[in-house]
mmCIF file of C-alpha atoms and ligand atoms in Angstrom:
data_model
loop_
_atom_site.group_PDB
_atom_site.id
_atom_site.type_symbol
_atom_site.label_atom_id
_atom_site.label_comp_id
_atom_site.label_asym_id
_atom_site.label_seq_id
_atom_site.Cartn_x
_atom_site.Cartn_y
_atom_site.Cartn_z
ATOM 1 C CA UNK A 1 40.294 95.067 249.060
ATOM 2 C CA UNK A 2 38.259 98.533 247.315
ATOM 3 C CA UNK A 3 35.871 100.778 249.624
ATOM 4 C CA UNK A 4 33.307 103.207 248.622
ATOM 5 C CA UNK A 5 32.887 105.456 251.471
ATOM 6 C CA UNK A 6 28.847 107.473 252.130
ATOM 7 C CA UNK A 7 27.139 106.880 247.870
ATOM 8 C CA UNK A 8 23.898 106.139 247.420
ATOM 9 C CA UNK A 9 23.262 103.340 247.048
ATOM 10 C CA UNK A 10 20.991 101.917 245.064
ATOM 11 C CA UNK A 11 19.972 97.988 247.001
ATOM 12 C CA UNK A 12 17.027 95.559 246.249
ATOM 13 C CA UNK A 13 15.758 97.725 249.106
ATOM 14 C CA UNK A 14 16.233 101.324 247.955
ATOM 15 C CA UNK A 15 18.550 103.876 248.092
ATOM 16 C CA UNK A 16 20.483 103.893 251.065
ATOM 17 C CA UNK A 17 23.682 105.941 252.167
ATOM 18 C CA UNK A 18 26.281 103.918 253.494
ATOM 19 C CA UNK A 19 29.621 102.333 253.170
ATOM 20 C CA UNK A 20 29.974 99.437 250.504
ATOM 21 C CA UNK A 21 33.144 96.697 250.151
ATOM 22 C CA UNK A 22 34.867 94.432 247.929
ATOM 23 C CA UNK A 23 37.005 91.832 248.710
ATOM 24 C CA UNK A 24 39.009 90.024 245.629
ATOM 25 C CA UNK A 25 35.446 90.408 243.228
ATOM 26 C CA UNK A 26 31.956 90.165 245.248
ATOM 27 C CA UNK A 27 30.107 92.412 247.350
ATOM 28 C CA UNK A 28 30.716 91.770 250.670
ATOM 29 C CA UNK A 29 29.728 93.966 252.526
ATOM 30 C CA UNK A 30 27.558 96.479 252.451
ATOM 31 C CA UNK A 31 27.149 99.423 255.534
ATOM 32 C CA UNK A 32 29.480 97.434 258.580
ATOM 33 C CA UNK A 33 32.571 99.488 259.175
ATOM 34 C CA UNK A 34 35.552 98.883 257.767
ATOM 35 C CA UNK A 35 39.149 100.026 258.865
ATOM 36 C CA UNK A 36 41.880 99.147 256.352
ATOM 37 C CA UNK A 37 40.842 98.902 252.855
ATOM 38 C CA UNK A 38 43.445 99.050 249.324
ATOM 39 C CA UNK A 39 41.644 101.737 247.808
ATOM 40 C CA UNK A 40 39.347 104.062 249.094
ATOM 41 C CA UNK A 41 36.971 105.923 246.603
ATOM 42 C CA UNK A 42 35.353 109.514 248.288
ATOM 43 C CA UNK A 43 31.050 107.986 246.958
ATOM 44 C CA UNK A 44 30.078 111.596 248.272
ATOM 45 C CA UNK A 45 27.509 113.228 245.662
ATOM 46 C CA UNK A 46 27.917 110.050 243.558
ATOM 47 C CA UNK A 47 25.245 107.408 243.118
ATOM 48 C CA UNK A 48 26.177 103.144 243.138
ATOM 49 C CA UNK A 49 24.454 100.998 240.432
ATOM 50 C CA UNK A 50 24.248 97.345 239.397
ATOM 51 C CA UNK A 51 26.742 98.121 235.727
ATOM 52 C CA UNK A 52 23.970 97.248 232.451
ATOM 53 C CA UNK A 53 24.072 94.317 230.207
ATOM 54 C CA UNK A 54 24.128 94.997 226.457
ATOM 55 C CA UNK A 55 22.357 91.316 225.816
ATOM 56 C CA UNK A 56 22.676 91.908 221.410
ATOM 57 C CA UNK A 57 26.094 93.963 219.784
ATOM 58 C CA UNK A 58 28.102 93.136 217.179
ATOM 59 C CA UNK A 59 30.851 95.019 218.923
ATOM 60 C CA UNK A 60 33.844 95.658 216.304
ATOM 61 C CA UNK A 61 30.739 96.220 214.460
ATOM 62 C CA UNK A 62 31.723 100.538 215.789
ATOM 63 C CA UNK A 63 34.379 100.648 212.324
ATOM 64 C CA UNK A 64 30.945 101.009 210.237
ATOM 65 C CA UNK A 65 29.215 103.107 212.380
ATOM 66 C CA UNK A 66 27.393 106.386 210.420
ATOM 67 C CA UNK A 67 29.439 104.703 207.204
ATOM 68 C CA UNK A 68 26.222 104.175 205.703
ATOM 69 C CA UNK A 69 22.735 105.571 207.081
ATOM 70 C CA UNK A 70 19.387 105.888 206.307
ATOM 71 C CA UNK A 71 19.241 102.885 203.520
ATOM 72 C CA UNK A 72 16.796 100.378 203.103
ATOM 73 C CA UNK A 73 17.839 97.055 205.301
ATOM 74 C CA UNK A 74 18.638 94.832 202.364
ATOM 75 C CA UNK A 75 20.182 97.366 200.109
ATOM 76 C CA UNK A 76 22.034 98.689 203.275
ATOM 77 C CA UNK A 77 23.423 95.142 203.156
ATOM 78 C CA UNK A 78 24.338 94.503 200.379
ATOM 79 C CA UNK A 79 25.335 97.726 199.018
ATOM 80 C CA UNK A 80 27.703 99.189 202.055
ATOM 81 C CA UNK A 81 27.688 96.637 205.605
ATOM 82 C CA UNK A 82 28.827 93.303 203.360
ATOM 83 C CA UNK A 83 31.571 94.565 200.940
ATOM 84 C CA UNK A 84 32.720 95.849 203.560
ATOM 85 C CA UNK A 85 32.640 93.230 206.101
ATOM 86 C CA UNK A 86 34.095 90.770 202.995
ATOM 87 C CA UNK A 87 37.379 93.279 203.369
ATOM 88 C CA UNK A 88 37.244 92.893 207.465
ATOM 89 C CA UNK A 89 41.022 89.949 209.140
ATOM 90 C CA UNK A 90 41.788 89.444 213.252
ATOM 91 C CA UNK A 91 43.039 92.689 213.382
ATOM 92 C CA UNK A 92 40.480 94.599 212.205
ATOM 93 C CA UNK A 93 38.273 93.351 214.803
ATOM 94 C CA UNK A 94 40.780 93.524 217.704
ATOM 95 C CA UNK A 95 40.530 96.983 217.319
ATOM 96 C CA UNK A 96 37.439 98.057 216.288
ATOM 97 C CA UNK A 97 35.780 95.256 219.360
ATOM 98 C CA UNK A 98 38.183 97.269 221.549
ATOM 99 C CA UNK A 99 36.616 100.660 220.269
ATOM 100 C CA UNK A 100 33.539 99.205 221.103
ATOM 101 C CA UNK A 101 34.513 97.548 224.624
ATOM 102 C CA UNK A 102 35.954 101.535 225.900
ATOM 103 C CA UNK A 103 32.775 103.218 224.216
ATOM 104 C CA UNK A 104 30.677 100.209 226.776
ATOM 105 C CA UNK A 105 31.941 100.573 229.754
ATOM 106 C CA UNK A 106 32.420 104.778 229.551
ATOM 107 C CA UNK A 107 28.833 104.274 229.679
ATOM 108 C CA UNK A 108 28.305 101.657 232.326
ATOM 109 C CA UNK A 109 27.997 98.075 230.327
ATOM 110 C CA UNK A 110 30.049 95.685 232.698
ATOM 111 C CA UNK A 111 28.544 93.218 229.833
ATOM 112 C CA UNK A 112 28.486 92.244 226.177
ATOM 113 C CA UNK A 113 26.808 89.421 224.084
ATOM 114 C CA UNK A 114 28.883 89.449 221.399
ATOM 115 C CA UNK A 115 27.514 88.036 217.985
ATOM 116 C CA UNK A 116 30.845 88.442 214.845
ATOM 117 C CA UNK A 117 33.392 87.779 212.737
ATOM 118 C CA UNK A 118 37.196 86.182 214.416
ATOM 119 C CA UNK A 119 36.089 85.442 218.001
ATOM 120 C CA UNK A 120 39.346 84.832 218.883
ATOM 121 C CA UNK A 121 40.204 88.633 218.177
ATOM 122 C CA UNK A 122 37.214 89.267 219.940
ATOM 123 C CA UNK A 123 37.786 87.482 223.350
ATOM 124 C CA UNK A 124 41.384 89.136 223.484
ATOM 125 C CA UNK A 125 39.748 92.520 222.990
ATOM 126 C CA UNK A 126 37.460 91.808 225.288
ATOM 127 C CA UNK A 127 39.953 90.226 228.275
ATOM 128 C CA UNK A 128 42.316 92.912 228.212
ATOM 129 C CA UNK A 129 39.982 95.850 228.412
ATOM 130 C CA UNK A 130 38.629 94.260 231.584
ATOM 131 C CA UNK A 131 35.727 93.513 230.746
ATOM 132 C CA UNK A 132 32.770 91.065 230.930
ATOM 133 C CA UNK A 133 31.208 89.292 227.786
ATOM 134 C CA UNK A 134 29.971 86.463 225.627
ATOM 135 C CA UNK A 135 32.090 85.302 222.450
ATOM 136 C CA UNK A 136 29.306 83.879 219.974
ATOM 137 C CA UNK A 137 31.277 82.320 217.331
ATOM 138 C CA UNK A 138 28.441 83.090 214.731
ATOM 139 C CA UNK A 139 28.030 80.702 211.894
ATOM 140 C CA UNK A 140 25.912 80.849 208.653
ATOM 141 C CA UNK A 141 25.210 78.190 205.948
ATOM 142 C CA UNK A 142 23.051 79.715 203.559
ATOM 143 C CA UNK A 143 20.983 76.494 203.057
ATOM 144 C CA UNK A 144 23.953 74.527 201.677
ATOM 145 C CA UNK A 145 24.895 71.147 203.543
ATOM 146 C CA UNK A 146 28.777 71.657 202.869
ATOM 147 C CA UNK A 147 29.335 74.606 203.509
ATOM 148 C CA UNK A 148 27.030 74.060 207.131
ATOM 149 C CA UNK A 149 30.196 71.126 207.936
ATOM 150 C CA UNK A 150 32.899 73.740 206.953
ATOM 151 C CA UNK A 151 31.435 76.027 208.485
ATOM 152 C CA UNK A 152 31.141 74.620 211.540
ATOM 153 C CA UNK A 153 33.918 72.508 212.445
ATOM 154 C CA UNK A 154 35.465 75.948 211.972
ATOM 155 C CA UNK A 155 33.161 77.816 214.630
ATOM 156 C CA UNK A 156 34.182 75.549 216.823
ATOM 157 C CA UNK A 157 37.373 75.237 216.715
ATOM 158 C CA UNK A 158 37.448 78.793 217.300
ATOM 159 C CA UNK A 159 35.386 77.684 220.705
ATOM 160 C CA UNK A 160 37.657 75.890 222.066
ATOM 161 C CA UNK A 161 40.380 78.216 220.590
ATOM 162 C CA UNK A 162 38.632 81.651 222.656
ATOM 163 C CA UNK A 163 39.087 78.450 226.033
ATOM 164 C CA UNK A 164 41.276 80.413 227.570
ATOM 165 C CA UNK A 165 39.874 83.804 227.401
ATOM 166 C CA UNK A 166 38.388 85.151 230.721
ATOM 167 C CA UNK A 167 34.719 84.945 228.500
ATOM 168 C CA UNK A 168 31.662 83.414 228.333
ATOM 169 C CA UNK A 169 31.156 81.115 225.423
ATOM 170 C CA UNK A 170 27.976 80.550 222.863
ATOM 171 C CA UNK A 171 27.585 79.326 218.985
ATOM 172 C CA UNK A 172 25.565 80.997 217.584
ATOM 173 C CA UNK A 173 24.118 80.777 213.915
ATOM 174 C CA UNK A 174 22.813 83.809 212.934
ATOM 175 C CA UNK A 175 18.781 83.183 211.524
ATOM 176 C CA UNK A 176 16.725 80.857 209.324
ATOM 177 C CA UNK A 177 16.929 82.826 206.640
ATOM 178 C CA UNK A 178 20.279 81.779 206.815
ATOM 179 C CA UNK A 179 21.012 78.566 208.210
ATOM 180 C CA UNK A 180 19.452 75.386 207.840
ATOM 181 C CA UNK A 181 16.900 73.989 210.417
ATOM 182 C CA UNK A 182 19.450 70.772 210.568
ATOM 183 C CA UNK A 183 22.375 74.060 210.604
ATOM 184 C CA UNK A 184 20.174 74.814 214.076
ATOM 185 C CA UNK A 185 19.570 71.658 215.204
ATOM 186 C CA UNK A 186 23.310 70.905 215.696
ATOM 187 C CA UNK A 187 23.872 74.704 216.937
ATOM 188 C CA UNK A 188 21.711 72.992 219.767
ATOM 189 C CA UNK A 189 23.532 70.151 219.932
ATOM 190 C CA UNK A 190 27.215 71.866 220.694
ATOM 191 C CA UNK A 191 25.496 74.079 222.867
ATOM 192 C CA UNK A 192 24.858 70.811 224.963
ATOM 193 C CA UNK A 193 27.687 69.519 224.714
ATOM 194 C CA UNK A 194 30.765 72.015 225.912
ATOM 195 C CA UNK A 195 27.803 73.611 228.163
ATOM 196 C CA UNK A 196 27.898 77.582 225.833
ATOM 197 C CA UNK A 197 24.925 79.510 225.520
ATOM 198 C CA UNK A 198 23.407 79.962 221.968
ATOM 199 C CA UNK A 199 23.437 83.550 220.555
ATOM 200 C CA UNK A 200 20.797 83.305 217.749
ATOM 201 C CA UNK A 201 18.168 86.822 216.305
ATOM 202 C CA UNK A 202 14.653 85.749 216.110
ATOM 203 C CA UNK A 203 11.962 86.848 214.244
ATOM 204 C CA UNK A 204 13.488 90.870 213.483
ATOM 205 C CA UNK A 205 11.229 91.195 210.534
ATOM 206 C CA UNK A 206 7.697 90.604 209.304
ATOM 207 C CA UNK A 207 8.977 88.703 206.584
ATOM 208 C CA UNK A 208 10.969 86.307 207.900
ATOM 209 C CA UNK A 209 7.803 84.797 209.901
ATOM 210 C CA UNK A 210 5.920 85.217 206.223
ATOM 211 C CA UNK A 211 8.597 83.513 204.563
ATOM 212 C CA UNK A 212 9.381 80.605 206.756
ATOM 213 C CA UNK A 213 5.108 79.825 207.594
ATOM 214 C CA UNK A 214 5.588 79.457 203.441
ATOM 215 C CA UNK A 215 8.067 77.137 203.890
ATOM 216 C CA UNK A 216 7.431 74.880 206.617
ATOM 217 C CA UNK A 217 3.900 75.702 207.278
ATOM 218 C CA UNK A 218 4.472 75.539 211.085
ATOM 219 C CA UNK A 219 5.990 78.668 213.069
ATOM 220 C CA UNK A 220 9.318 79.469 214.416
ATOM 221 C CA UNK A 221 9.222 79.412 217.473
ATOM 222 C CA UNK A 222 7.737 76.189 217.445
ATOM 223 C CA UNK A 223 9.610 74.519 214.762
ATOM 224 C CA UNK A 224 12.270 75.554 216.846
ATOM 225 C CA UNK A 225 10.573 74.296 219.948
ATOM 226 C CA UNK A 226 9.910 70.327 218.701
ATOM 227 C CA UNK A 227 13.912 70.659 217.474
ATOM 228 C CA UNK A 228 15.194 70.883 220.539
ATOM 229 C CA UNK A 229 16.553 74.038 220.486
ATOM 230 C CA UNK A 230 14.665 76.647 222.757
ATOM 231 C CA UNK A 231 16.460 76.531 226.299
ATOM 232 C CA UNK A 232 18.079 78.725 229.476
ATOM 233 C CA UNK A 233 21.014 78.558 227.101
ATOM 234 C CA UNK A 234 18.922 80.616 224.198
ATOM 235 C CA UNK A 235 19.078 84.176 224.177
ATOM 236 C CA UNK A 236 17.291 84.999 221.275
ATOM 237 C CA UNK A 237 17.336 89.262 219.166
ATOM 238 C CA UNK A 238 14.963 91.351 218.403
ATOM 239 C CA UNK A 239 11.812 88.137 218.606
ATOM 240 C CA UNK A 240 9.601 91.469 217.486
ATOM 241 C CA UNK A 241 6.812 89.818 215.521
ATOM 242 C CA UNK A 242 5.840 86.121 217.501
ATOM 243 C CA UNK A 243 2.595 84.661 218.191
ATOM 244 C CA UNK A 244 0.752 84.006 221.299
ATOM 245 C CA UNK A 245 1.888 80.597 221.465
ATOM 246 C CA UNK A 246 5.494 81.477 220.752
ATOM 247 C CA UNK A 247 5.703 83.974 223.678
ATOM 248 C CA UNK A 248 4.482 81.260 226.084
ATOM 249 C CA UNK A 249 6.118 78.397 223.841
ATOM 250 C CA UNK A 250 10.440 81.453 224.893
ATOM 251 C CA UNK A 251 8.423 81.568 228.094
ATOM 252 C CA UNK A 252 8.250 77.484 229.501
ATOM 253 C CA UNK A 253 12.006 76.888 228.183
ATOM 254 C CA UNK A 254 13.845 79.463 229.841
ATOM 255 C CA UNK A 255 14.922 81.722 226.426
ATOM 256 C CA UNK A 256 16.150 85.133 227.198
ATOM 257 C CA UNK A 257 15.296 87.987 225.031
ATOM 258 C CA UNK A 258 17.085 90.055 223.997
ATOM 259 C CA UNK A 259 15.098 93.215 222.413
ATOM 260 C CA UNK A 260 17.107 95.759 220.286
ATOM 261 C CA UNK A 261 14.587 99.095 220.217
ATOM 262 C CA UNK A 262 16.981 101.887 218.800
ATOM 263 C CA UNK A 263 18.616 99.291 215.900
ATOM 264 C CA UNK A 264 14.732 98.683 215.446
ATOM 265 C CA UNK A 265 12.846 101.753 214.959
ATOM 266 C CA UNK A 266 15.827 103.085 212.750
ATOM 267 C CA UNK A 267 15.669 100.147 210.465
ATOM 268 C CA UNK A 268 11.881 99.783 211.330
ATOM 269 C CA UNK A 269 11.195 96.252 211.141
ATOM 270 C CA UNK A 270 6.968 96.851 211.207
ATOM 271 C CA UNK A 271 6.123 97.197 215.249
ATOM 272 C CA UNK A 272 7.557 96.828 218.422
ATOM 273 C CA UNK A 273 8.325 93.621 220.716
ATOM 274 C CA UNK A 274 4.990 92.866 222.339
ATOM 275 C CA UNK A 275 6.414 93.615 225.286
ATOM 276 C CA UNK A 276 3.444 93.059 227.668
ATOM 277 C CA UNK A 277 2.356 90.288 226.922
ATOM 278 C CA UNK A 278 6.642 89.274 227.313
ATOM 279 C CA UNK A 279 5.829 90.136 230.536
ATOM 280 C CA UNK A 280 2.648 88.309 231.561
ATOM 281 C CA UNK A 281 4.129 85.193 229.881
ATOM 282 C CA UNK A 282 6.898 85.482 232.796
ATOM 283 C CA UNK A 283 9.914 85.525 229.079
ATOM 284 C CA UNK A 284 13.624 86.906 230.512
ATOM 285 C CA UNK A 285 13.531 90.595 228.942
ATOM 286 C CA UNK A 286 16.594 91.325 228.624
ATOM 287 C CA UNK A 287 18.413 95.176 226.446
ATOM 288 C CA UNK A 288 20.238 95.208 223.876
ATOM 289 C CA UNK A 289 21.967 97.599 221.401
ATOM 290 C CA UNK A 290 22.889 96.055 217.806
ATOM 291 C CA UNK A 291 25.227 97.190 216.444
ATOM 292 C CA UNK A 292 27.109 100.435 216.324
ATOM 293 C CA UNK A 293 26.516 100.067 211.867
ATOM 294 C CA UNK A 294 22.650 100.253 213.112
ATOM 295 C CA UNK A 295 21.867 102.499 215.943
ATOM 296 C CA UNK A 296 24.658 104.613 215.726
ATOM 297 C CA UNK A 297 26.678 103.372 219.766
ATOM 298 C CA UNK A 298 26.889 101.184 221.701
ATOM 299 C CA UNK A 299 25.217 103.626 225.091
ATOM 300 C CA UNK A 300 21.975 101.171 227.043
ATOM 301 C CA UNK A 301 21.049 104.603 229.131
ATOM 302 C CA UNK A 302 19.849 105.566 225.524
ATOM 303 C CA UNK A 303 18.379 101.878 224.924
ATOM 304 C CA UNK A 304 16.127 101.972 228.375
ATOM 305 C CA UNK A 305 14.748 104.923 227.869
ATOM 306 C CA UNK A 306 14.127 104.452 224.108
ATOM 307 C CA UNK A 307 12.770 100.974 225.488
ATOM 308 C CA UNK A 308 10.057 102.385 227.511
ATOM 309 C CA UNK A 309 9.513 105.350 225.250
ATOM 310 C CA UNK A 310 8.834 102.968 222.158
ATOM 311 C CA UNK A 311 5.610 100.817 224.435
ATOM 312 C CA UNK A 312 4.151 103.716 225.599
ATOM 313 C CA UNK A 313 4.701 104.846 221.773
ATOM 314 C CA UNK A 314 3.366 101.661 219.999
ATOM 315 C CA UNK A 315 0.441 100.695 222.389
ATOM 316 C CA UNK A 316 -0.529 104.489 223.401
ATOM 317 C CA UNK A 317 0.349 103.150 227.083
ATOM 318 C CA UNK A 318 2.063 105.345 229.386
ATOM 319 C CA UNK A 319 2.644 103.204 231.472
ATOM 320 C CA UNK A 320 3.599 100.343 229.562
ATOM 321 C CA UNK A 321 7.142 99.694 230.895
ATOM 322 C CA UNK A 322 8.016 101.409 233.763
ATOM 323 C CA UNK A 323 11.373 102.628 234.520
ATOM 324 C CA UNK A 324 12.341 100.082 236.950
ATOM 325 C CA UNK A 325 11.093 97.362 235.091
ATOM 326 C CA UNK A 326 13.074 98.828 231.779
ATOM 327 C CA UNK A 327 16.555 99.062 234.084
ATOM 328 C CA UNK A 328 15.980 95.483 235.822
ATOM 329 C CA UNK A 329 15.679 94.186 231.963
ATOM 330 C CA UNK A 330 18.752 96.314 231.917
ATOM 331 C CA UNK A 331 20.763 94.808 234.539
ATOM 332 C CA UNK A 332 19.760 91.940 236.727
ATOM 333 C CA UNK A 333 17.134 89.837 234.399
ATOM 334 C CA UNK A 334 20.776 89.993 232.064
ATOM 335 C CA UNK A 335 22.588 89.091 234.503
ATOM 336 C CA UNK A 336 19.687 86.196 235.382
ATOM 337 C CA UNK A 337 20.431 84.976 231.470
ATOM 338 C CA UNK A 338 24.213 83.941 231.995
ATOM 339 C CA UNK A 339 24.361 82.638 235.384
ATOM 340 C CA UNK A 340 25.876 85.032 236.708
ATOM 341 C CA UNK A 341 25.867 86.433 239.773
ATOM 342 C CA UNK A 342 25.540 89.874 239.817
ATOM 343 C CA UNK A 343 23.366 92.787 238.216
ATOM 344 C CA UNK A 344 21.996 94.093 242.028
ATOM 345 C CA UNK A 345 24.487 95.812 244.576
ATOM 346 C CA UNK A 346 23.672 93.050 247.762
ATOM 347 C CA UNK A 347 26.096 91.615 249.342
ATOM 348 C CA UNK A 348 27.771 88.107 247.543
ATOM 349 C CA UNK A 349 26.956 89.394 244.656
ATOM 350 C CA UNK A 350 30.514 90.027 242.129
ATOM 351 C CA UNK A 351 31.827 93.861 241.978
ATOM 352 C CA UNK A 352 29.963 94.791 238.561
ATOM 353 C CA UNK A 353 29.792 98.517 239.619
ATOM 354 C CA UNK A 354 29.116 101.406 238.177
ATOM 355 C CA UNK A 355 29.793 105.198 239.981
ATOM 356 C CA UNK A 356 27.090 107.747 239.078
ATOM 357 C CA UNK A 357 28.463 111.289 239.534
ATOM 358 C CA UNK A 358 24.980 112.914 240.614
ATOM 359 C CA UNK A 359 26.264 116.684 240.313
ATOM 360 C CA UNK A 360 24.995 117.067 236.505
ATOM 361 C CA UNK A 361 22.258 119.516 235.166
ATOM 362 C CA UNK A 362 20.067 116.907 234.514
ATOM 363 C CA UNK A 363 19.750 114.144 236.712
ATOM 364 C CA UNK A 364 18.844 116.672 239.256
ATOM 365 C CA UNK A 365 17.519 117.262 241.181
ATOM 366 C CA UNK A 366 17.290 113.979 243.069
ATOM 367 C CA UNK A 367 13.776 112.758 243.346
ATOM 368 C CA UNK A 368 13.981 109.509 242.026
ATOM 369 C CA UNK A 369 16.838 107.466 241.050
ATOM 370 C CA UNK A 370 16.037 105.369 238.300
ATOM 371 C CA UNK A 371 13.763 107.769 237.037
ATOM 372 C CA UNK A 372 16.985 110.089 236.235
ATOM 373 C CA UNK A 373 18.221 107.479 234.970
ATOM 374 C CA UNK A 374 15.328 105.753 233.010
ATOM 375 C CA UNK A 375 15.046 108.814 231.344
ATOM 376 C CA UNK A 376 17.158 111.589 232.338
ATOM 377 C CA UNK A 377 20.890 110.189 232.319
ATOM 378 C CA UNK A 378 23.880 110.535 229.403
ATOM 379 C CA UNK A 379 26.755 108.465 229.668
ATOM 380 C CA UNK A 380 28.262 111.985 230.540
ATOM 381 C CA UNK A 381 27.334 110.897 234.800
ATOM 382 C CA UNK A 382 29.125 107.700 234.439
ATOM 383 C CA UNK A 383 32.594 108.583 237.339
ATOM 384 C CA UNK A 384 34.306 104.834 237.818
ATOM 385 C CA UNK A 385 32.619 101.791 236.829
ATOM 386 C CA UNK A 386 34.463 98.500 237.958
ATOM 387 C CA UNK A 387 34.024 95.128 237.047
ATOM 388 C CA UNK A 388 34.668 91.885 238.476
ATOM 389 C CA UNK A 389 36.226 94.222 240.925
ATOM 390 C CA UNK A 390 38.482 95.770 239.069
ATOM 391 C CA UNK A 391 38.300 99.844 238.702
ATOM 392 C CA UNK A 392 38.937 99.629 234.839
ATOM 393 C CA UNK A 393 37.192 103.483 234.452
ATOM 394 C CA UNK A 394 38.007 106.011 236.390
ATOM 395 C CA UNK A 395 37.562 109.800 236.445
ATOM 396 C CA UNK A 396 34.866 108.923 233.695
ATOM 397 C CA UNK A 397 38.429 107.782 231.167
ATOM 398 C CA UNK A 398 39.055 103.864 229.964
ATOM 399 C CA UNK A 399 41.975 102.596 232.911
ATOM 400 C CA UNK A 400 41.915 106.494 234.491
ATOM 401 C CA UNK A 401 44.357 107.703 231.031
ATOM 402 C CA UNK A 402 42.823 109.495 228.146
ATOM 403 C CA UNK A 403 45.839 108.428 227.030
ATOM 404 C CA UNK A 404 44.863 104.466 225.531
ATOM 405 C CA UNK A 405 40.820 105.947 225.005
ATOM 406 C CA UNK A 406 43.146 107.930 222.309
ATOM 407 C CA UNK A 407 45.307 105.368 220.441
ATOM 408 C CA UNK A 408 42.365 103.045 220.075
ATOM 409 C CA UNK A 409 40.875 105.478 218.343
ATOM 410 C CA UNK A 410 43.942 106.178 216.172
ATOM 411 C CA UNK A 411 43.825 102.578 215.421
ATOM 412 C CA UNK A 412 40.173 102.289 214.699
ATOM 413 C CA UNK A 413 40.580 105.480 212.667
ATOM 414 C CA UNK A 414 43.406 104.356 210.152
ATOM 415 C CA UNK A 415 41.970 99.971 209.589
ATOM 416 C CA UNK A 416 37.925 102.188 208.896
ATOM 417 C CA UNK A 417 39.463 105.082 206.188
ATOM 418 C CA UNK A 418 41.714 101.459 204.999
ATOM 419 C CA UNK A 419 38.580 99.686 204.768
ATOM 420 C CA UNK A 420 36.638 102.448 202.857
ATOM 421 C CA UNK A 421 38.539 103.586 199.695
HETATM 422 ZN ZN1 LIG B 501 22.069 91.336 215.752
#
C-alpha cells in the first residue's frame, strides 16, 4: 500500500488537496483518512497527475538520436537510417529501448506504443523497466507475396514469444507504401484471431496519398474500410493527409489516431493534422513522439505543447486545441485506445501516476495546473512516477538510483559508436 499525502490532486472534478491511497495496482481512495501504509510519500508542494501515454514511437531509435538531422526524408532514410538499421541485433534494440524507457519514465510517461524490429527485446526491456507498453511485431512485404508469407510467419512467431512478457501486443503492418493490401488484410485477421491491436502509419505525406489514389483509384481509408481493416484495434499514426469522408470513417469505426507533431514538422509532411475536423467527428485523438531519430526526444511535455501550437499556428486560431484537450489526448484518450482503466486520477483506476514538483520557477505561480503542464513545464519537474502501483522514478531518478541510469547510458554509447563506425 502506498499513501501519497497532501498533494494537489488533478481529478476530473478539478484540483483538490487530498491524500491518495494506492492498494495493489489501483487507486483505492482519494481524500479518506487512512491508518496504515507500507510507503508514505509526502506530496506537499507537489501535484499528482495521471502519467502520459506515448501512442506512437520506435523506442530503440534512441540509438540514432542526433545522428542525422536536417535532411530530406527519403535521403535521410536511404543514406542514414536504413543502413544503420540493417546492422541492428536484439542486443542493440534491447539497450536502445531501455534508454528510451528511462527517458520516458523520467519525463512522466507511463505507457508507450512501440513499433520496431526484435519485438522480444523491446518487451523484455519494457518489462524490466516497469513501464507499460504495447509491443508490435512490425512487418513489410514490399508487394512481394513470398516475402509476405515469410514476414508474417516471423511476426506471428514473435507475437507468440512476447506473450510471456507483461505487455500488450500489436501487429504492425508498416504502411500502405511498404505493405500490400493482402498483407494489411492478413494483419487485420491475425489481430482479430489473437485479440491484439494493430499499429500502422497512415497518410503521413501527400505523396503516400496521391500514389495510392493513382494506383487504386480510391482513398486510403475507404479502401481500408472496405477490407475490414478499420476497428477499435487500430492505432493509426500520423493521419495527416485525410479527407472529410475518411475522418468520418475513422470516427465511426472507433479507430484511434496517434498525432506526432514534432516529427511531422521536422520531416516537413506539408500540413497540420486536421484536429478540428477530427474533434467534431469524434475521432479518439492521442499523441506520440515518433522515434528519437525524428524528434529528437521522447518528451510528452514538449509533444503536448507542439501539438497545441501547431494547430493554432497552422489554422490561425488560438482557440484551437485547448490545454485541457491536449492533456486529455496525452492521458485518458490514449488509455481508452488500449482498453486500460487508466489516464485519470480516480478511485478504482490503475495507479499510473506522476508527482510533479511544483517548486520550479518555470511553473510558478500556480494559476492553472493543466496550462502550466502543457505550455510551461518540462521533464525536470517530474519527481515520482508510479506505474501499475509500483514506484519506478523516485526523487527524479529511475528506480531512485542514478547509477542504474548511467549503466544504461554507457551500454548505449558503446553500441551506438559500434553501429556508426
Ligand atoms: Zn513512426
